């Protein structure tokens, strides 16, 4: 009949891949049912996509068990995709939290560095103020020593001046005495 009916032969040739696919689905559905609908027998990925594409135009060719198998495969694929999405979202959320924690840690570290810098600056200011006070105290002490030294030098100068005045007076007295004696000696002679 196929040899004599060219149009039927053309249809069969055109859909040979589809029929082969349907037989594969039929076998896979049977294996799935025989193994208590174990998910490991379900189609996934490209194979499921191929069956789904072919099924849109040939849905009436599938038996109830084959349709149940395809539906279970689609559900398992959707569940797996949902699980992958949930994992991706959990990972994204965990990454967001880690990023937020890292940001908070960075902000805290920056705040600590800023506080440390302020404390260091305050400490430096205190040390500078202490050095200035020490230098001022030393300057006052040196000024006081200079005043004391100046007073001692003044006293020494006054004492020396007084001594020189005394010595001049004594020398003058002696000259006067000598002059009187010289007059007396000259007069006696």
PDB file of C-alpha atoms in Angstrom:
ATOM      1  CA  UNK A   1       0.000   0.000   0.000  1.00  0.00           C
ATOM      2  CA  UNK A   2       2.842   2.386   0.872  1.00  0.00           C
ATOM      3  CA  UNK A   3       4.544   1.687  -2.436  1.00  0.00           C
ATOM      4  CA  UNK A   4       1.372   2.257  -4.395  1.00  0.00           C
ATOM      5  CA  UNK A   5       0.138   5.298  -2.540  1.00  0.00           C
ATOM      6  CA  UNK A   6       2.738   8.061  -3.109  1.00  0.00           C
ATOM      7  CA  UNK A   7       1.036  10.687  -1.010  1.00  0.00           C
ATOM      8  CA  UNK A   8       0.919   8.350   2.030  1.00  0.00           C
ATOM      9  CA  UNK A   9       4.548   7.506   1.432  1.00  0.00           C
ATOM     10  CA  UNK A  10       5.422  11.218   1.325  1.00  0.00           C
ATOM     11  CA  UNK A  11       3.596  11.787   4.608  1.00  0.00           C
ATOM     12  CA  UNK A  12       5.332   8.852   6.217  1.00  0.00           C
ATOM     13  CA  UNK A  13       8.730   9.985   4.954  1.00  0.00           C
ATOM     14  CA  UNK A  14       8.134  13.504   6.209  1.00  0.00           C
ATOM     15  CA  UNK A  15       7.132  12.318   9.671  1.00  0.00           C
ATOM     16  CA  UNK A  16       9.471   9.360  10.045  1.00  0.00           C
ATOM     17  CA  UNK A  17      11.546  11.255  12.639  1.00  0.00           C
ATOM     18  CA  UNK A  18       8.361  12.172  14.477  1.00  0.00           C
ATOM     19  CA  UNK A  19       7.178   8.572  14.494  1.00  0.00           C
ATOM     20  CA  UNK A  20      10.575   7.464  15.742  1.00  0.00           C
ATOM     21  CA  UNK A  21      10.329  10.079  18.490  1.00  0.00           C
ATOM     22  CA  UNK A  22       6.824   8.894  19.389  1.00  0.00           C
ATOM     23  CA  UNK A  23       8.062   5.283  19.672  1.00  0.00           C
ATOM     24  CA  UNK A  24      10.886   6.458  21.936  1.00  0.00           C
ATOM     25  CA  UNK A  25       8.383   8.309  24.130  1.00  0.00           C
ATOM     26  CA  UNK A  26       6.172   5.213  24.154  1.00  0.00           C
ATOM     27  CA  UNK A  27       9.115   3.076  25.348  1.00  0.00           C
ATOM     28  CA  UNK A  28      10.247   5.653  27.917  1.00  0.00           C
ATOM     29  CA  UNK A  29       6.690   6.019  29.260  1.00  0.00           C
ATOM     30  CA  UNK A  30       6.392   2.234  29.593  1.00  0.00           C
ATOM     31  CA  UNK A  31       9.731   2.024  31.464  1.00  0.00           C
ATOM     32  CA  UNK A  32       8.656   4.908  33.711  1.00  0.00           C
ATOM     33  CA  UNK A  33       5.388   3.148  34.595  1.00  0.00           C
ATOM     34  CA  UNK A  34       7.108  -0.196  35.131  1.00  0.00           C
ATOM     35  CA  UNK A  35       9.513   1.488  37.604  1.00  0.00           C
ATOM     36  CA  UNK A  36       6.801   3.055  39.746  1.00  0.00           C
ATOM     37  CA  UNK A  37       7.075   6.453  38.044  1.00  0.00           C
ATOM     38  CA  UNK A  38      10.668   6.909  39.141  1.00  0.00           C
ATOM     39  CA  UNK A  39      11.802  10.452  38.242  1.00  0.00           C
ATOM     40  CA  UNK A  40      15.121   9.180  36.898  1.00  0.00           C
ATOM     41  CA  UNK A  41      13.243   7.802  33.852  1.00  0.00           C
ATOM     42  CA  UNK A  42      11.755  11.164  32.900  1.00  0.00           C
ATOM     43  CA  UNK A  43      12.982  13.243  29.978  1.00  0.00           C
ATOM     44  CA  UNK A  44      14.909  16.445  30.636  1.00  0.00           C
ATOM     45  CA  UNK A  45      16.643  19.192  28.730  1.00  0.00           C
ATOM     46  CA  UNK A  46      16.944  18.975  24.939  1.00  0.00           C
ATOM     47  CA  UNK A  47      15.188  15.635  24.631  1.00  0.00           C
ATOM     48  CA  UNK A  48      12.131  16.943  26.483  1.00  0.00           C
ATOM     49  CA  UNK A  49      12.181  20.129  24.431  1.00  0.00           C
ATOM     50  CA  UNK A  50      12.221  18.060  21.207  1.00  0.00           C
ATOM     51  CA  UNK A  51       9.231  15.989  22.373  1.00  0.00           C
ATOM     52  CA  UNK A  52       7.345  19.103  23.453  1.00  0.00           C
ATOM     53  CA  UNK A  53       7.910  20.786  20.074  1.00  0.00           C
ATOM     54  CA  UNK A  54       6.725  17.706  18.153  1.00  0.00           C
ATOM     55  CA  UNK A  55       3.796  17.231  20.531  1.00  0.00           C
ATOM     56  CA  UNK A  56       2.281  20.663  19.815  1.00  0.00           C
ATOM     57  CA  UNK A  57       1.312  19.509  16.300  1.00  0.00           C
ATOM     58  CA  UNK A  58       0.735  15.831  17.135  1.00  0.00           C
ATOM     59  CA  UNK A  59      -0.890  15.767  20.572  1.00  0.00           C
ATOM     60  CA  UNK A  60      -3.623  13.403  19.444  1.00  0.00           C
ATOM     61  CA  UNK A  61      -1.032  10.696  18.627  1.00  0.00           C
ATOM     62  CA  UNK A  62       0.007  10.341  22.281  1.00  0.00           C
ATOM     63  CA  UNK A  63      -1.639   7.795  24.544  1.00  0.00           C
ATOM     64  CA  UNK A  64      -2.801   8.659  28.034  1.00  0.00           C
ATOM     65  CA  UNK A  65       0.317   7.094  29.580  1.00  0.00           C
ATOM     66  CA  UNK A  66       2.589   8.934  27.127  1.00  0.00           C
ATOM     67  CA  UNK A  67       0.860  12.233  27.894  1.00  0.00           C
ATOM     68  CA  UNK A  68       1.207  11.511  31.646  1.00  0.00           C
ATOM     69  CA  UNK A  69       4.916  10.758  31.072  1.00  0.00           C
ATOM     70  CA  UNK A  70       5.433  13.998  29.123  1.00  0.00           C
ATOM     71  CA  UNK A  71       3.473  15.993  31.728  1.00  0.00           C
ATOM     72  CA  UNK A  72       5.506  14.413  34.555  1.00  0.00           C
ATOM     73  CA  UNK A  73       8.725  15.231  32.625  1.00  0.00           C
ATOM     74  CA  UNK A  74       7.592  18.835  32.155  1.00  0.00           C
ATOM     75  CA  UNK A  75       6.674  19.103  35.840  1.00  0.00           C
ATOM     76  CA  UNK A  76      10.018  17.596  36.903  1.00  0.00           C
ATOM     77  CA  UNK A  77      11.823  20.004  34.560  1.00  0.00           C
ATOM     78  CA  UNK A  78       9.801  22.933  35.938  1.00  0.00           C
ATOM     79  CA  UNK A  79      10.475  21.769  39.513  1.00  0.00           C
ATOM     80  CA  UNK A  80      14.194  21.453  38.747  1.00  0.00           C
ATOM     81  CA  UNK A  81      14.176  24.916  37.147  1.00  0.00           C
ATOM     82  CA  UNK A  82      12.307  26.302  40.161  1.00  0.00           C
ATOM     83  CA  UNK A  83      14.823  24.640  42.486  1.00  0.00           C
ATOM     84  CA  UNK A  84      17.715  26.040  40.460  1.00  0.00           C
ATOM     85  CA  UNK A  85      16.082  29.475  40.628  1.00  0.00           C
ATOM     86  CA  UNK A  86      15.523  29.103  44.370  1.00  0.00           C
ATOM     87  CA  UNK A  87      19.175  28.081  44.813  1.00  0.00           C
ATOM     88  CA  UNK A  88      20.250  31.014  42.633  1.00  0.00           C
ATOM     89  CA  UNK A  89      18.084  33.372  44.700  1.00  0.00           C
ATOM     90  CA  UNK A  90      19.410  31.946  47.969  1.00  0.00           C
ATOM     91  CA  UNK A  91      22.957  32.321  46.692  1.00  0.00           C
ATOM     92  CA  UNK A  92      22.209  35.851  45.473  1.00  0.00           C
ATOM     93  CA  UNK A  93      20.661  36.695  48.844  1.00  0.00           C
ATOM     94  CA  UNK A  94      23.624  35.163  50.674  1.00  0.00           C
ATOM     95  CA  UNK A  95      25.969  37.117  48.428  1.00  0.00           C
ATOM     96  CA  UNK A  96      23.960  40.302  49.039  1.00  0.00           C
ATOM     97  CA  UNK A  97      24.142  39.703  52.800  1.00  0.00           C
ATOM     98  CA  UNK A  98      27.881  39.022  52.577  1.00  0.00           C
ATOM     99  CA  UNK A  99      28.300  42.190  50.544  1.00  0.00           C
ATOM    100  CA  UNK A 100      26.263  44.138  53.092  1.00  0.00           C
ATOM    101  CA  UNK A 101      28.330  42.671  55.931  1.00  0.00           C
ATOM    102  CA  UNK A 102      31.540  43.492  54.075  1.00  0.00           C
ATOM    103  CA  UNK A 103      30.257  47.030  53.524  1.00  0.00           C
ATOM    104  CA  UNK A 104      29.390  47.363  57.221  1.00  0.00           C
ATOM    105  CA  UNK A 105      32.798  45.983  58.205  1.00  0.00           C
ATOM    106  CA  UNK A 106      34.478  48.413  55.824  1.00  0.00           C
ATOM    107  CA  UNK A 107      32.444  51.297  57.274  1.00  0.00           C
ATOM    108  CA  UNK A 108      33.310  50.203  60.812  1.00  0.00           C
ATOM    109  CA  UNK A 109      36.979  49.888  59.886  1.00  0.00           C
ATOM    110  CA  UNK A 110      36.883  53.353  58.313  1.00  0.00           C
ATOM    111  CA  UNK A 111      35.198  54.753  61.422  1.00  0.00           C
ATOM    112  CA  UNK A 112      37.877  53.104  63.590  1.00  0.00           C
ATOM    113  CA  UNK A 113      40.636  54.502  61.367  1.00  0.00           C
ATOM    114  CA  UNK A 114      39.043  57.950  61.563  1.00  0.00           C
ATOM    115  CA  UNK A 115      38.717  57.711  65.366  1.00  0.00           C
ATOM    116  CA  UNK A 116      42.332  56.508  65.626  1.00  0.00           C
ATOM    117  CA  UNK A 117      43.470  59.405  63.446  1.00  0.00           C
ATOM    118  CA  UNK A 118      41.541  61.844  65.651  1.00  0.00           C
ATOM    119  CA  UNK A 119      43.016  60.284  68.807  1.00  0.00           C
ATOM    120  CA  UNK A 120      46.505  60.437  67.290  1.00  0.00           C
ATOM    121  CA  UNK A 121      45.960  64.080  66.327  1.00  0.00           C
ATOM    122  CA  UNK A 122      44.688  64.910  69.838  1.00  0.00           C
ATOM    123  CA  UNK A 123      47.651  63.079  71.365  1.00  0.00           C
ATOM    124  CA  UNK A 124      50.021  64.988  69.096  1.00  0.00           C
ATOM    125  CA  UNK A 125      48.346  68.273  70.106  1.00  0.00           C
ATOM    126  CA  UNK A 126      48.674  67.360  73.804  1.00  0.00           C
ATOM    127  CA  UNK A 127      52.345  66.446  73.341  1.00  0.00           C
ATOM    128  CA  UNK A 128      52.961  69.703  71.474  1.00  0.00           C
ATOM    129  CA  UNK A 129      51.204  71.667  74.234  1.00  0.00           C
ATOM    130  CA  UNK A 130      53.275  69.819  76.868  1.00  0.00           C
ATOM    131  CA  UNK A 131      56.491  70.605  74.963  1.00  0.00           C
ATOM    132  CA  UNK A 132      55.456  74.252  74.693  1.00  0.00           C
ATOM    133  CA  UNK A 133      54.698  74.395  78.428  1.00  0.00           C
ATOM    134  CA  UNK A 134      58.050  72.721  79.166  1.00  0.00           C
ATOM    135  CA  UNK A 135      59.850  75.172  76.881  1.00  0.00           C
ATOM    136  CA  UNK A 136      58.035  78.123  78.508  1.00  0.00           C
ATOM    137  CA  UNK A 137      58.943  76.806  81.970  1.00  0.00           C
ATOM    138  CA  UNK A 138      62.553  76.363  80.863  1.00  0.00           C
ATOM    139  CA  UNK A 139      62.532  79.888  79.389  1.00  0.00           C
ATOM    140  CA  UNK A 140      61.145  81.281  82.676  1.00  0.00           C
ATOM    141  CA  UNK A 141      63.781  79.338  84.614  1.00  0.00           C
ATOM    142  CA  UNK A 142      66.539  80.622  82.331  1.00  0.00           C
ATOM    143  CA  UNK A 143      65.194  84.167  82.622  1.00  0.00           C
ATOM    144  CA  UNK A 144      65.164  83.842  86.423  1.00  0.00           C
ATOM    145  CA  UNK A 145      68.733  82.498  86.372  1.00  0.00           C
ATOM    146  CA  UNK A 146      69.716  85.408  84.131  1.00  0.00           C
ATOM    147  CA  UNK A 147      68.093  87.886  86.581  1.00  0.00           C
ATOM    148  CA  UNK A 148      69.882  86.242  89.508  1.00  0.00           C
ATOM    149  CA  UNK A 149      73.173  86.280  87.598  1.00  0.00           C
ATOM    150  CA  UNK A 150      72.593  89.895  86.581  1.00  0.00           C
ATOM    151  CA  UNK A 151      71.848  90.825  90.183  1.00  0.00           C
ATOM    152  CA  UNK A 152      75.012  89.029  91.343  1.00  0.00           C
ATOM    153  CA  UNK A 153      77.044  90.718  88.624  1.00  0.00           C
ATOM    154  CA  UNK A 154      75.530  94.072  89.605  1.00  0.00           C
ATOM    155  CA  UNK A 155      76.353  93.387  93.249  1.00  0.00           C
ATOM    156  CA  UNK A 156      79.869  92.327  92.274  1.00  0.00           C
ATOM    157  CA  UNK A 157      80.241  95.446  90.128  1.00  0.00           C
ATOM    158  CA  UNK A 158      78.919  97.643  92.937  1.00  0.00           C
ATOM    159  CA  UNK A 159      81.221  95.893  95.400  1.00  0.00           C
ATOM    160  CA  UNK A 160      84.152  96.327  93.044  1.00  0.00           C
ATOM    161  CA  UNK A 161      83.170  99.947  92.465  1.00  0.00           C
ATOM    162  CA  UNK A 162      82.894 100.445  96.209  1.00  0.00           C
ATOM    163  CA  UNK A 163      86.267  98.765  96.697  1.00  0.00           C
ATOM    164  CA  UNK A 164      87.807 100.909  93.974  1.00  0.00           C
ATOM    165  CA  UNK A 165      86.279 104.016  95.551  1.00  0.00           C
ATOM    166  CA  UNK A 166      87.617 102.916  98.927  1.00  0.00           C
ATOM    167  CA  UNK A 167      91.029 102.231  97.429  1.00  0.00           C
ATOM    168  CA  UNK A 168      91.033 105.607  95.689  1.00  0.00           C
ATOM    169  CA  UNK A 169      90.069 107.314  98.931  1.00  0.00           C
ATOM    170  CA  UNK A 170      92.773 105.407 100.794  1.00  0.00           C
ATOM    171  CA  UNK A 171      95.277 106.220  98.073  1.00  0.00           C
ATOM    172  CA  UNK A 172      94.224 109.866  98.264  1.00  0.00           C
ATOM    173  CA  UNK A 173      94.586 109.826 102.042  1.00  0.00           C
ATOM    174  CA  UNK A 174      98.028 108.318 101.772  1.00  0.00           C
ATOM    175  CA  UNK A 175      99.062 110.796  99.142  1.00  0.00           C
ATOM    176  CA  UNK A 176      97.808 113.549 101.345  1.00  0.00           C
ATOM    177  CA  UNK A 177      99.661 112.104 104.295  1.00  0.00           C
ATOM    178  CA  UNK A 178     102.741 111.635 102.188  1.00  0.00           C
ATOM    179  CA  UNK A 179     102.421 115.101 100.860  1.00  0.00           C
ATOM    180  CA  UNK A 180     102.122 116.438 104.382  1.00  0.00           C
ATOM    181  CA  UNK A 181     105.065 114.384 105.462  1.00  0.00           C
ATOM    182  CA  UNK A 182     106.976 115.469 102.423  1.00  0.00           C
ATOM    183  CA  UNK A 183     106.313 119.032 103.306  1.00  0.00           C
ATOM    184  CA  UNK A 184     107.365 118.398 106.816  1.00  0.00           C
ATOM    185  CA  UNK A 185     110.532 116.648 105.639  1.00  0.00           C
ATOM    186  CA  UNK A 186     111.204 119.407 103.158  1.00  0.00           C
ATOM    187  CA  UNK A 187     110.505 122.002 105.769  1.00  0.00           C
ATOM    188  CA  UNK A 188     112.792 120.328 108.263  1.00  0.00           C
ATOM    189  CA  UNK A 189     115.558 120.294 105.849  1.00  0.00           C
TER     190      UNK A 189
END
